[in-house]
Coordinates of C-alpha atoms in Angstrom, one line a residue:
Chain A
M1 CA -56.1 24.6 -27.0
K2 CA -53.0 26.7 -27.5
K3 CA -54.1 29.2 -24.9
S4 CA -54.9 26.6 -22.3
S5 CA -51.5 25.0 -22.7
R6 CA -49.8 28.4 -22.2
V7 CA -51.8 28.9 -19.0
F8 CA -50.9 25.4 -17.9
F9 CA -47.2 26.1 -18.4
K10 CA -47.6 29.3 -16.4
I11 CA -49.1 27.4 -13.6
I12 CA -46.3 24.8 -13.7
A13 CA -43.6 27.6 -13.7
C14 CA -45.3 29.3 -10.8
A15 CA -45.4 26.1 -8.9
W16 CA -41.8 25.5 -9.6
I17 CA -40.8 28.9 -8.3
L18 CA -42.8 28.2 -5.1
V19 CA -41.2 24.8 -4.7
L20 CA -37.7 26.2 -5.2
A21 CA -38.4 29.0 -2.7
A22 CA -39.6 26.5 -0.2
I23 CA -36.5 24.4 -0.7
C24 CA -34.2 27.4 -0.3
Q25 CA -36.1 28.5 2.8
T26 CA -36.0 25.1 4.5
S27 CA -32.4 24.5 3.7
A28 CA -31.5 27.9 5.1
A29 CA -33.5 27.1 8.2
D30 CA -32.2 23.6 8.4
Y31 CA -28.5 24.1 8.8
D32 CA -28.1 27.1 11.1
Y33 CA -27.4 25.0 14.2
I34 CA -23.9 24.2 12.9
N35 CA -21.9 26.9 11.2
I36 CA -21.0 25.2 7.9
S37 CA -18.0 27.3 7.0
E38 CA -16.5 26.8 10.5
P39 CA -18.4 23.9 11.9
F40 CA -15.9 23.0 14.6
S41 CA -15.1 26.5 15.9
R42 CA -17.9 26.2 18.5
K43 CA -19.3 23.0 19.7
V44 CA -23.1 22.9 20.0
P45 CA -24.3 22.0 23.5
I46 CA -26.6 18.9 23.3
A47 CA -28.4 16.9 26.0
V48 CA -29.0 13.2 25.5
P49 CA -30.8 12.0 28.6
V50 CA -31.4 8.3 29.3
F51 CA -34.1 6.8 27.1
K52 CA -37.5 5.8 28.5
S53 CA -38.6 2.2 28.9
M54 CA -42.0 2.2 27.3
S55 CA -43.5 -1.1 28.7
V56 CA -42.6 -3.3 31.6
A57 CA -40.1 -5.7 30.0
P58 CA -37.1 -5.9 32.3
E59 CA -34.6 -5.8 29.3
E60 CA -35.8 -2.3 28.3
E61 CA -34.1 -0.4 31.0
E62 CA -30.7 -1.7 30.1
I63 CA -31.3 -1.1 26.4
A64 CA -32.6 2.4 27.2
R65 CA -29.4 3.3 29.1
D66 CA -27.1 1.6 26.6
A67 CA -28.8 3.2 23.5
A68 CA -28.7 6.7 24.9
G69 CA -25.0 6.2 25.7
Q70 CA -24.3 4.9 22.2
L71 CA -26.1 7.8 20.5
A72 CA -24.3 10.4 22.7
E73 CA -21.0 8.8 21.8
A74 CA -21.7 8.7 18.1
L75 CA -22.8 12.3 18.0
A76 CA -19.8 13.4 20.1
Y77 CA -17.5 11.5 17.7
T78 CA -18.4 14.0 14.9
G79 CA -16.8 16.9 16.8
Y80 CA -19.8 19.1 16.2
F81 CA -21.2 18.8 19.8
K82 CA -20.5 19.2 23.4
L83 CA -22.4 16.7 25.6
I84 CA -24.1 18.2 28.6
D85 CA -23.3 16.3 31.8
H86 CA -26.3 14.2 33.1
G87 CA -25.8 15.6 36.6
A88 CA -26.9 19.0 35.3
F89 CA -30.3 17.8 34.0
L90 CA -33.3 19.4 35.7
E91 CA -35.8 16.8 34.5
Q92 CA -35.6 13.1 33.6
P93 CA -37.5 12.2 30.4
A94 CA -37.1 8.5 31.2
E95 CA -39.6 9.2 34.0
K96 CA -41.6 12.1 32.8
G97 CA -42.0 11.2 29.1
V98 CA -40.2 11.8 25.8
T99 CA -42.7 13.7 23.8
M100 CA -43.1 17.4 23.1
E101 CA -46.1 17.6 25.5
A102 CA -44.2 15.8 28.4
L103 CA -41.1 18.0 28.2
N104 CA -40.6 21.4 29.8
F105 CA -38.1 23.1 27.4
K106 CA -37.3 25.8 29.9
N107 CA -35.5 23.1 32.0
W108 CA -33.3 22.5 29.0
R109 CA -32.9 26.1 28.0
D110 CA -31.7 26.8 31.6
I111 CA -28.8 24.4 31.3
G112 CA -27.9 25.8 27.9
A113 CA -29.0 22.8 25.9
E114 CA -29.4 24.1 22.3
L115 CA -30.4 20.6 21.2
L116 CA -32.2 17.8 23.1
I117 CA -32.6 14.2 22.1
T118 CA -35.2 11.9 23.8
G119 CA -35.7 8.3 23.1
G120 CA -38.1 5.5 24.0
V121 CA -37.5 1.7 24.0
R122 CA -40.1 -1.0 23.7
Y123 CA -39.0 -4.6 23.7
E124 CA -41.9 -7.0 23.2
A125 CA -42.0 -10.6 22.0
G126 CA -38.4 -10.4 20.8
V127 CA -39.2 -7.3 18.7
L128 CA -37.2 -4.1 19.4
Q129 CA -38.8 -0.8 18.8
M130 CA -37.1 2.5 19.4
E131 CA -38.3 6.1 18.9
F132 CA -36.1 9.1 18.8
R133 CA -36.8 12.8 18.9
L134 CA -34.5 15.7 18.2
F135 CA -35.8 19.0 19.7
D136 CA -34.7 22.6 19.7
P137 CA -35.6 23.7 23.3
F138 CA -35.1 27.4 22.4
R139 CA -37.7 27.3 19.6
A140 CA -39.7 24.5 21.4
E141 CA -39.6 22.7 18.1
L142 CA -39.4 19.1 17.0
L143 CA -36.6 18.9 14.4
V144 CA -36.6 15.1 13.6
G145 CA -38.7 12.3 14.9
K146 CA -38.2 8.6 13.9
R147 CA -39.3 5.2 15.0
Y148 CA -37.4 2.0 14.2
T149 CA -38.7 -1.6 14.6
S150 CA -36.6 -4.7 14.1
P151 CA -37.0 -8.3 15.2
A152 CA -33.2 -8.5 15.7
D153 CA -31.3 -6.9 18.6
D154 CA -30.1 -4.0 16.4
V155 CA -29.6 -1.2 19.0
R156 CA -26.4 0.1 17.4
Q157 CA -27.9 0.1 13.9
M158 CA -31.0 1.9 15.0
V159 CA -28.9 4.4 17.0
L160 CA -26.6 5.1 14.1
R161 CA -29.5 5.5 11.6
F162 CA -31.0 8.2 13.8
A163 CA -27.6 9.8 14.3
D164 CA -27.3 10.1 10.6
Q165 CA -30.8 11.7 10.5
V166 CA -29.6 14.2 13.1
I167 CA -26.5 15.2 11.2
A168 CA -28.4 15.3 7.9
R169 CA -31.0 17.7 9.6
L170 CA -28.3 19.9 11.1
T171 CA -25.6 20.0 8.3
G172 CA -27.3 18.7 5.2
R173 CA -24.7 16.0 4.9
Q174 CA -25.1 12.3 5.3
G175 CA -23.3 9.0 5.4
L176 CA -20.7 9.2 8.2
F177 CA -22.4 6.6 10.5
D178 CA -22.9 4.1 7.8
S179 CA -19.3 4.2 6.5
R180 CA -16.3 1.9 7.0
I181 CA -12.6 2.4 6.9
A182 CA -10.2 0.1 5.1
F183 CA -6.5 0.1 6.0
V184 CA -3.3 -2.0 6.0
G185 CA -2.6 -3.8 9.3
A186 CA 0.9 -5.2 10.0
D187 CA 1.9 -7.6 12.6
A188 CA 4.4 -10.5 13.0
D189 CA 2.4 -12.6 10.5
G190 CA 2.7 -9.9 7.8
K191 CA 0.4 -7.3 6.3
A192 CA -3.3 -7.6 5.4
V193 CA -6.3 -5.5 4.4
Y194 CA -8.6 -4.8 7.3
T195 CA -11.9 -2.9 7.7
C196 CA -13.6 -1.3 10.6
D197 CA -16.7 0.9 11.2
F198 CA -16.4 4.7 11.1
D199 CA -15.6 4.7 14.8
G200 CA -13.1 1.8 14.8
R201 CA -15.6 -0.9 15.8
N202 CA -16.4 -4.2 14.0
L203 CA -12.8 -4.8 13.0
R204 CA -12.4 -7.4 10.3
R205 CA -9.4 -8.8 8.4
L206 CA -10.2 -9.3 4.7
T207 CA -7.0 -10.8 3.2
K208 CA -4.4 -13.3 4.3
P209 CA -1.3 -11.9 5.8
Q210 CA 1.6 -11.4 3.4
P211 CA 4.9 -9.6 3.3
I212 CA 3.8 -6.4 1.4
V213 CA 0.4 -4.8 1.1
V214 CA -0.3 -1.2 0.2
G215 CA -2.9 1.3 -0.8
P216 CA -6.4 -0.1 -0.2
A217 CA -9.1 1.8 -2.1
W218 CA -12.8 1.3 -1.8
H219 CA -15.0 0.6 -4.8
P220 CA -17.8 3.2 -4.8
N221 CA -20.4 0.5 -4.1
L222 CA -18.5 -0.7 -1.0
G223 CA -18.6 -4.2 -2.3
S224 CA -14.9 -4.6 -2.9
I225 CA -11.5 -3.0 -2.1
A226 CA -8.7 -2.7 -4.6
Y227 CA -5.1 -2.9 -3.2
T228 CA -1.6 -3.7 -4.2
A229 CA 0.1 -6.8 -2.9
Y230 CA 3.3 -8.8 -3.6
T231 CA 1.3 -12.1 -3.5
D232 CA 3.3 -13.3 -6.6
D233 CA 6.5 -11.6 -5.4
R234 CA 5.8 -8.4 -7.4
P235 CA 3.5 -5.4 -7.0
E236 CA 0.2 -6.3 -8.6
I237 CA -3.3 -4.9 -8.1
Y238 CA -6.0 -7.1 -6.5
S239 CA -9.6 -6.7 -5.5
V240 CA -11.1 -8.3 -2.4
N241 CA -14.8 -8.8 -2.1
T242 CA -15.9 -7.3 1.2
S243 CA -18.6 -10.0 1.9
S244 CA -17.1 -13.2 0.4
Q245 CA -13.5 -12.1 0.9
E246 CA -12.8 -13.6 -2.5
V247 CA -9.6 -12.1 -4.1
T248 CA -9.2 -11.5 -7.8
K249 CA -6.2 -10.1 -9.6
L250 CA -7.0 -6.8 -11.4
A251 CA -3.7 -5.7 -12.9
D252 CA -0.4 -7.5 -13.4
F253 CA 1.5 -5.4 -16.0
E254 CA 5.3 -5.6 -16.2
G255 CA 6.8 -3.4 -13.5
I256 CA 4.8 -1.8 -10.7
N257 CA 1.0 -1.8 -10.5
I258 CA 0.2 0.5 -7.6
T259 CA -2.2 3.2 -6.2
P260 CA -5.6 2.1 -7.6
A261 CA -8.4 4.6 -7.3
W262 CA -11.9 3.9 -8.6
L263 CA -13.8 6.4 -10.7
P264 CA -16.8 7.7 -8.6
D265 CA -19.2 5.9 -10.8
G266 CA -17.2 2.6 -10.6
S267 CA -16.9 2.4 -14.4
G268 CA -13.1 2.0 -14.2
L269 CA -10.1 2.8 -12.1
A270 CA -6.9 4.8 -12.3
A271 CA -3.6 3.3 -11.3
T272 CA 0.2 3.8 -11.7
L273 CA 1.8 1.3 -14.1
A274 CA 5.4 1.3 -15.4
F275 CA 5.2 -1.3 -18.3
E276 CA 6.4 1.4 -20.7
G277 CA 9.5 2.0 -18.6
D278 CA 8.1 5.1 -16.8
E279 CA 5.7 5.5 -13.9
E280 CA 2.5 6.9 -15.4
I281 CA -1.2 6.9 -14.4
Y282 CA -3.5 4.9 -16.6
L283 CA -7.2 4.6 -16.7
L284 CA -8.2 0.9 -16.6
T285 CA -11.5 -0.8 -17.3
R286 CA -13.2 -2.4 -14.4
E287 CA -11.6 -5.7 -15.7
G288 CA -8.2 -4.2 -15.5
K289 CA -7.5 -3.6 -19.2
V290 CA -5.8 -0.3 -20.2
D291 CA -8.3 2.1 -21.4
K292 CA -6.0 5.1 -21.8
R293 CA -3.0 6.8 -20.4
L294 CA -3.8 9.8 -18.3
T295 CA -0.3 11.3 -17.6
K296 CA 2.7 11.7 -19.8
S297 CA 5.9 13.1 -18.2
W298 CA 9.3 11.8 -17.4
G299 CA 9.5 10.7 -13.8
V300 CA 7.0 9.6 -11.2
D301 CA 3.2 10.1 -11.7
V302 CA 1.3 8.4 -8.9
S303 CA -1.6 8.4 -6.4
P304 CA -4.6 9.5 -8.4
S305 CA -7.8 10.7 -6.7
F306 CA -10.9 11.8 -8.6
S307 CA -13.2 14.8 -8.0
P308 CA -16.7 13.8 -6.9
D309 CA -18.0 14.3 -10.4
G310 CA -15.2 12.3 -11.9
K311 CA -14.2 15.0 -14.3
K312 CA -10.9 15.9 -12.7
M313 CA -8.1 14.0 -11.1
V314 CA -5.5 15.1 -8.6
F315 CA -2.2 13.2 -8.6
V316 CA 1.4 13.4 -7.5
S317 CA 4.1 14.1 -10.0
S318 CA 7.8 14.7 -9.7
R319 CA 7.9 16.5 -13.1
S320 CA 9.1 19.7 -11.4
G321 CA 11.9 17.9 -9.6
S322 CA 10.1 17.2 -6.4
P323 CA 6.7 15.5 -5.7
Q324 CA 3.9 18.0 -5.9
L325 CA 0.1 17.8 -6.5
Y326 CA -1.3 18.5 -10.0
V327 CA -4.9 18.6 -11.2
K328 CA -5.9 17.2 -14.5
E329 CA -9.1 17.9 -16.3
I330 CA -9.9 14.6 -17.9
S331 CA -11.8 15.9 -21.0
S332 CA -9.5 18.7 -22.0
G333 CA -6.3 17.0 -20.8
R334 CA -5.3 20.3 -19.2
I335 CA -3.0 20.0 -16.2
R336 CA -2.2 22.6 -13.6
R337 CA 0.1 22.5 -10.5
L338 CA -1.8 22.8 -7.3
T339 CA 0.9 22.9 -4.5
Y340 CA 3.9 25.2 -4.4
E341 CA 4.7 25.2 -0.6
G342 CA 7.3 22.7 0.5
R343 CA 9.2 20.2 -1.5
Y344 CA 7.4 17.0 -0.8
N345 CA 3.6 16.9 -1.2
T346 CA 2.0 13.5 -1.7
Q347 CA -1.1 11.3 -0.9
P348 CA -3.9 13.6 -2.1
D349 CA -7.6 12.8 -1.5
W350 CA -10.3 14.9 -3.1
S351 CA -13.0 16.0 -0.6
P352 CA -16.6 14.7 -1.1
G353 CA -17.7 18.4 -1.3
G354 CA -15.3 18.9 -4.3
D355 CA -13.8 22.1 -3.0
R356 CA -10.8 20.8 -1.0
I357 CA -8.0 18.3 -1.3
V358 CA -6.3 16.8 1.8
Y359 CA -2.7 15.6 1.5
S360 CA 0.5 14.9 3.4
G361 CA 3.5 17.3 3.1
M362 CA 7.0 17.0 4.4
K363 CA 8.6 20.0 6.1
D364 CA 11.8 20.0 8.2
G365 CA 11.9 16.2 8.0
S366 CA 8.5 15.5 9.4
I367 CA 5.3 14.8 7.6
D368 CA 2.0 16.5 8.4
I369 CA -1.6 16.7 7.0
Y370 CA -2.5 19.8 5.0
V371 CA -5.7 20.9 3.1
V372 CA -5.5 22.9 0.0
D373 CA -8.5 24.8 -1.5
V374 CA -8.9 23.6 -5.1
N375 CA -9.9 27.0 -6.4
T376 CA -7.8 29.5 -4.4
G377 CA -4.8 27.2 -3.7
E378 CA -4.9 28.4 -0.1
V379 CA -3.2 25.8 2.2
S380 CA -4.0 25.1 5.8
R381 CA -2.1 22.8 8.1
L382 CA -4.0 20.3 10.3
T383 CA -1.3 18.5 12.3
R384 CA 1.9 19.7 13.8
Q385 CA 4.6 18.4 16.1
A386 CA 3.1 15.0 16.6
G387 CA 5.3 12.5 14.8
D388 CA 4.7 11.8 11.1
N389 CA 1.1 12.1 9.9
E390 CA 0.3 10.4 6.6
A391 CA -2.3 9.0 4.2
P392 CA -5.3 11.3 5.0
S393 CA -8.7 10.3 3.7
W394 CA -12.1 12.1 4.0
S395 CA -15.2 10.7 5.6
P396 CA -18.0 10.4 3.0
D397 CA -19.8 13.5 4.4
G398 CA -16.5 15.5 4.4
S399 CA -16.7 16.3 8.1
M400 CA -13.8 14.1 9.2
I401 CA -10.4 12.9 8.1
V402 CA -8.7 9.6 9.0
F403 CA -4.9 9.4 8.8
S404 CA -2.0 7.5 10.2
S405 CA 0.4 8.9 12.8
T406 CA 3.5 7.9 14.6
R407 CA 2.8 10.3 17.5
T408 CA 2.5 7.5 20.0
G409 CA 5.3 5.3 18.6
S410 CA 4.6 3.0 15.7
S411 CA 2.1 3.9 13.1
K412 CA -1.6 4.0 14.3
L413 CA -4.8 5.3 12.8
F414 CA -6.2 8.6 14.1
V415 CA -9.2 10.7 13.2
M416 CA -9.9 14.4 13.4
T417 CA -12.5 16.9 12.2
A418 CA -12.1 18.5 8.8
S419 CA -10.7 21.5 10.6
G420 CA -8.1 19.5 12.4
T421 CA -9.7 19.6 15.8
D422 CA -10.5 16.6 18.1
Q423 CA -7.5 14.5 17.0
R424 CA -7.7 11.0 18.6
K425 CA -6.8 7.4 18.0
L426 CA -9.4 5.5 15.9
L427 CA -8.8 2.0 17.4
D428 CA -6.5 0.1 19.8
M429 CA -4.8 -2.6 17.9
D430 CA -1.5 -4.4 18.2
G431 CA 1.1 -3.9 15.5
K432 CA 1.1 -1.1 12.9
Q433 CA -1.8 0.3 11.0
Q434 CA -1.4 2.5 8.0
L435 CA -2.8 3.8 4.7
P436 CA -6.4 4.2 5.7
D437 CA -9.1 4.8 3.1
W438 CA -12.5 6.0 4.3
S439 CA -15.4 4.5 2.3
P440 CA -17.8 6.5 0.2
A441 CA -21.4 6.8 1.5
R442 CA -23.5 3.8 1.1
G443 CA -26.2 3.9 -1.7
N444 CA -24.4 6.5 -3.7
Chain B
M1 CA 95.6 -84.7 -39.8
L2 CA 92.5 -86.0 -37.9
K3 CA 93.9 -84.6 -34.6
K4 CA 94.3 -81.2 -36.1
N5 CA 90.7 -81.3 -37.4
H6 CA 89.5 -82.3 -33.8
I7 CA 91.2 -79.3 -32.3
Q8 CA 89.8 -77.0 -35.0
S9 CA 86.2 -78.3 -34.3
L10 CA 86.6 -77.9 -30.6
L11 CA 87.8 -74.3 -31.0
L12 CA 84.9 -73.6 -33.3
C13 CA 82.5 -75.1 -30.8
M14 CA 83.9 -73.0 -28.0
L15 CA 83.7 -69.9 -30.1
V16 CA 80.1 -70.6 -31.0
L17 CA 79.3 -71.3 -27.4
S18 CA 81.1 -68.1 -26.2
L19 CA 79.3 -66.1 -28.9
V20 CA 76.0 -67.6 -27.7
M21 CA 76.9 -66.8 -24.2
V22 CA 77.8 -63.2 -25.1
V23 CA 74.5 -62.8 -27.0
S24 CA 72.5 -64.2 -24.1
C25 CA 74.4 -62.2 -21.6
G26 CA 73.6 -59.1 -23.6
K27 CA 70.0 -60.0 -23.5
Q28 CA 70.1 -60.3 -19.7
A29 CA 71.5 -56.8 -19.2
P30 CA 68.7 -54.5 -17.8
G31 CA 67.2 -52.3 -20.4
P32 CA 66.8 -48.5 -20.1
G33 CA 63.8 -47.5 -18.0
E34 CA 63.5 -50.8 -16.2
A35 CA 63.8 -51.1 -12.5
A36 CA 67.5 -50.6 -12.1
D37 CA 67.1 -49.6 -8.4
E38 CA 66.5 -53.2 -7.6
P39 CA 69.6 -54.9 -8.9
G40 CA 69.1 -58.0 -6.8
M41 CA 65.8 -58.7 -8.4
S42 CA 66.0 -60.9 -11.4
E43 CA 64.0 -59.2 -14.2
S44 CA 63.6 -62.4 -16.0
E45 CA 61.1 -63.5 -13.3
L46 CA 58.5 -60.8 -14.4
S47 CA 55.8 -62.1 -16.5
D48 CA 54.4 -60.0 -19.3
A49 CA 51.0 -59.6 -17.5
E50 CA 52.7 -58.2 -14.4
R51 CA 54.6 -55.8 -16.5
A52 CA 51.5 -54.6 -18.2
A53 CA 49.8 -54.1 -14.9
R54 CA 52.7 -52.0 -13.6
E55 CA 52.7 -50.0 -16.7
A56 CA 49.0 -49.3 -16.4
E57 CA 49.5 -48.3 -12.8
R58 CA 52.2 -45.9 -13.8
Q59 CA 50.1 -44.5 -16.6
A60 CA 47.1 -44.1 -14.2
A61 CA 49.3 -42.2 -11.8
I62 CA 50.3 -39.8 -14.5
E63 CA 46.7 -39.5 -15.7
E64 CA 45.5 -38.9 -12.2
Q65 CA 48.0 -36.2 -11.6
E66 CA 47.0 -34.5 -14.7
I67 CA 43.3 -34.6 -13.9
E68 CA 44.0 -33.3 -10.4
A69 CA 45.9 -30.4 -11.8
R70 CA 43.2 -29.7 -14.3
R71 CA 40.5 -29.8 -11.6
K72 CA 42.5 -27.4 -9.4
A73 CA 42.8 -25.0 -12.3
E74 CA 39.1 -25.3 -13.0
Q75 CA 38.3 -24.8 -9.3
E76 CA 40.4 -21.7 -9.2
A77 CA 38.7 -20.3 -12.3
G78 CA 35.3 -21.2 -10.8
Q79 CA 36.1 -19.4 -7.6
T80 CA 36.8 -16.2 -9.4
E81 CA 33.6 -16.6 -11.3
A82 CA 31.7 -17.1 -8.1
E83 CA 33.5 -14.1 -6.6
A84 CA 32.5 -12.1 -9.7
R85 CA 28.9 -13.2 -9.3
E86 CA 29.0 -12.4 -5.6
Q87 CA 30.5 -9.0 -6.3
F88 CA 27.9 -8.4 -8.9
V89 CA 25.2 -8.9 -6.3
N90 CA 27.0 -7.3 -3.4
E91 CA 28.0 -4.1 -5.1
K92 CA 24.9 -1.8 -4.8
V93 CA 24.1 1.4 -6.5
Y94 CA 23.2 4.3 -4.2
F95 CA 21.0 7.4 -4.7
G96 CA 20.4 10.8 -3.3
F97 CA 17.2 11.7 -1.4
D98 CA 14.2 11.7 -3.6
D99 CA 16.5 11.1 -6.6
S100 CA 16.8 8.5 -9.3
A101 CA 19.7 10.0 -11.1
L102 CA 22.9 8.0 -11.4
S103 CA 26.0 9.5 -9.6
P104 CA 29.5 9.1 -11.1
E105 CA 30.1 6.3 -8.5
A106 CA 26.9 4.6 -9.5
R107 CA 27.9 4.7 -13.2
D108 CA 31.3 3.2 -12.3
A109 CA 29.7 0.4 -10.4
L110 CA 27.3 -0.2 -13.3
R111 CA 30.1 -0.3 -15.8
D112 CA 31.6 -3.2 -13.9
K113 CA 28.3 -4.9 -14.0
I114 CA 27.9 -4.3 -17.8
E115 CA 31.4 -5.9 -18.3
W116 CA 30.3 -8.9 -16.4
L117 CA 26.9 -9.1 -18.3
R118 CA 28.8 -8.9 -21.5
A119 CA 31.1 -11.8 -20.5
N120 CA 28.2 -13.9 -19.3
P121 CA 25.6 -13.6 -22.0
D122 CA 23.5 -16.4 -20.6
Q123 CA 22.8 -14.6 -17.3
C124 CA 19.7 -12.6 -16.5
V125 CA 19.2 -10.1 -13.6
I126 CA 16.4 -8.5 -11.6
I127 CA 17.1 -4.9 -10.6
E128 CA 15.5 -4.0 -7.3
G129 CA 14.7 -0.3 -6.5
H130 CA 14.6 0.7 -2.8
C131 CA 14.0 3.9 -0.8
D132 CA 14.8 5.1 2.7
E133 CA 12.0 5.3 5.3
R134 CA 11.3 9.0 4.8
G135 CA 8.6 10.0 2.5
T136 CA 5.3 8.3 1.9
D137 CA 4.7 4.6 1.0
E138 CA 3.1 5.0 -2.5
Y139 CA 5.5 7.7 -3.7
N140 CA 8.4 5.6 -2.5
L141 CA 7.1 2.6 -4.4
A142 CA 7.1 4.7 -7.6
L143 CA 10.5 6.2 -6.7
G144 CA 11.9 2.7 -6.2
S145 CA 10.6 1.8 -9.6
R146 CA 12.2 4.9 -11.1
R147 CA 15.5 4.0 -9.6
A148 CA 15.4 0.5 -11.0
E149 CA 14.3 1.8 -14.4
S150 CA 17.1 4.3 -14.4
V151 CA 19.7 1.6 -13.7
K152 CA 18.1 -0.6 -16.4
S153 CA 18.1 2.0 -19.0
F154 CA 21.8 2.8 -18.3
I155 CA 22.7 -0.9 -18.8
V156 CA 20.6 -1.2 -21.9
K157 CA 22.2 1.8 -23.5
S158 CA 25.5 0.0 -23.2
G159 CA 24.2 -2.7 -25.5
I160 CA 23.0 -5.3 -23.1
D161 CA 19.7 -6.9 -24.3
A162 CA 16.8 -5.4 -22.3
S163 CA 15.2 -8.8 -22.2
R164 CA 17.9 -10.0 -19.8
L165 CA 16.9 -7.3 -17.2
S166 CA 13.7 -6.9 -15.2
T167 CA 12.9 -4.4 -12.5
I168 CA 11.0 -4.5 -9.2
S169 CA 10.3 -1.8 -6.6
Y170 CA 10.1 -2.5 -2.9
G171 CA 9.8 1.2 -2.0
E172 CA 10.7 1.6 1.7
E173 CA 9.4 -1.9 2.6
R174 CA 12.8 -3.7 2.7
P175 CA 15.5 -1.5 4.3
A176 CA 19.1 -2.8 4.0
V177 CA 19.9 -1.2 7.3
E178 CA 17.7 -0.4 10.3
G179 CA 17.9 3.0 11.8
S180 CA 16.6 6.6 11.4
N181 CA 19.7 8.5 10.6
E182 CA 21.4 9.8 7.5
E183 CA 23.9 6.9 7.5
A184 CA 21.1 4.3 7.5
W185 CA 19.0 6.3 5.0
A186 CA 22.0 6.6 2.6
K187 CA 22.5 2.8 2.7
N188 CA 18.8 2.2 2.1
R189 CA 18.4 4.5 -1.0
R190 CA 19.7 1.9 -3.4
A191 CA 19.4 -0.5 -6.3
E192 CA 20.2 -4.1 -5.7
F193 CA 20.8 -6.9 -8.1
Q194 CA 19.6 -10.5 -8.1
F195 CA 20.2 -13.3 -10.6
T196 CA 17.1 -14.8 -12.1
R197 CA 16.1 -17.4 -14.7
C198 CA 16.1 -15.9 -18.2
R199 CA 12.6 -15.6 -19.7

């Protein structure tokens, strides 16, 4: 009995080692298409030819063309890829076929396509079915293959689901294409909390316009957004339900109630309150009751952001005489200063990977986006000479950053890759847009 | 003897009559304070009621003058009070960039306000903290709060009851002056004062 159990454990241990080895091997093989340490230094050439219409339904051709365009656009949005022009293609999968057997990978290797995506569309009796394949033409290998079926006309949703699979296969990170961005929009009617998809589509206004609204912050389950508004003529923290748009008051202490930030597990939130006569960061319960005080220094302590594991918090403090970033370890209470360059560093956001913090810093009167390595303190600058650039926020996969910029006049939202490349406007909208917060990944 | 008696009686009668006449003449002479500017008017024609009415009118005129004078005095006093209130609100306290410390000028302005608050113990005030457009929104909201709190604590230290003072921050949301230059920024980095109902 004793002996047999020892043998059993040995078998289990051996099996474990094999499993771990297999995981290590696949993960190494998985992600070598995109250089993770410098993912945007070289864009990977990818071909996304028009999808194939699989039956005779007349709607299919239009969907096939549209879906391929949407997928190409979504992938290009990440900044990882260079789309190969359709005019260069040597074969047309829409006519020849979309499977491994039907494709001649040499035709794709010859035009330098390191990746190829084919797709097929079937639309029958009101049911849409799409199949997608991601190939490596150089290895003649199928990397991902998926089929989606839906009774609704969900082309965009299907395309984005597959795009997520592609990025997950190539980088090991997920969640970008399913994320949304909250921000404050201002026009003649006032300010309100808005949301849009990761790429600026599906714009929605969540709250009524009012004179002052600041600092929207996603709840980790994406079901609500906390923000500060002067609805009752003073800065109080509210929460708006993203589906019902129902608004509830979360914190209305004497003095300011600003910069809410949810703990990654949603068990509570941190915010700056001044009811004790000094601007300090407090941890509140999810109902808005004070749990404990997190900072204690004369002067301003504001803008908390938690590390992904919720064990540390970065925040802005003027304790040294000018606003700088500090990191607090919640359990030990230990605080260390993170930024030393410049005299005005604010608006920190901790990266989903945990290793970096993006923030805005003022130098020579203009504000730009910087990233600081949490461990080494090394700082890199991401924007320059393009107006004021503020309020940076990481995408849930850590591959992109949304921020506001005055480079084209009044404040608008822009996105860029985590390295600062591919800076472009997120959406075209009248008035001012500011203080964006990129949502966490869904289902976390 | 009889004739001599008759003459004596007549003389006595005349004397009495003349005495009566003198007395009644004396009665008819205008008394002091009566309308002597109308000598042609016979005072005897005035009835008591008319005289009372005239007197009331005169009294009313006097009273009215006094009330008018009192009201004028009150109005003048009220104007200075309104002016003082206006000055209280109009005189702002200014700050340096990214600073919530009170300059000597700021302290002087606040001493005037403390005086006024002492003289008007039933008045309560909201202290508003504001920032210039530079810097970032959230930090400026906190900085505006710091400025308002810094003003409040200076006033409270002088003995004014803290419950009469409340603070609010508007950050950079409500500039006093539009413009992106040092002159505008300097005017926007400020604490403002508004009267409010006491809690």
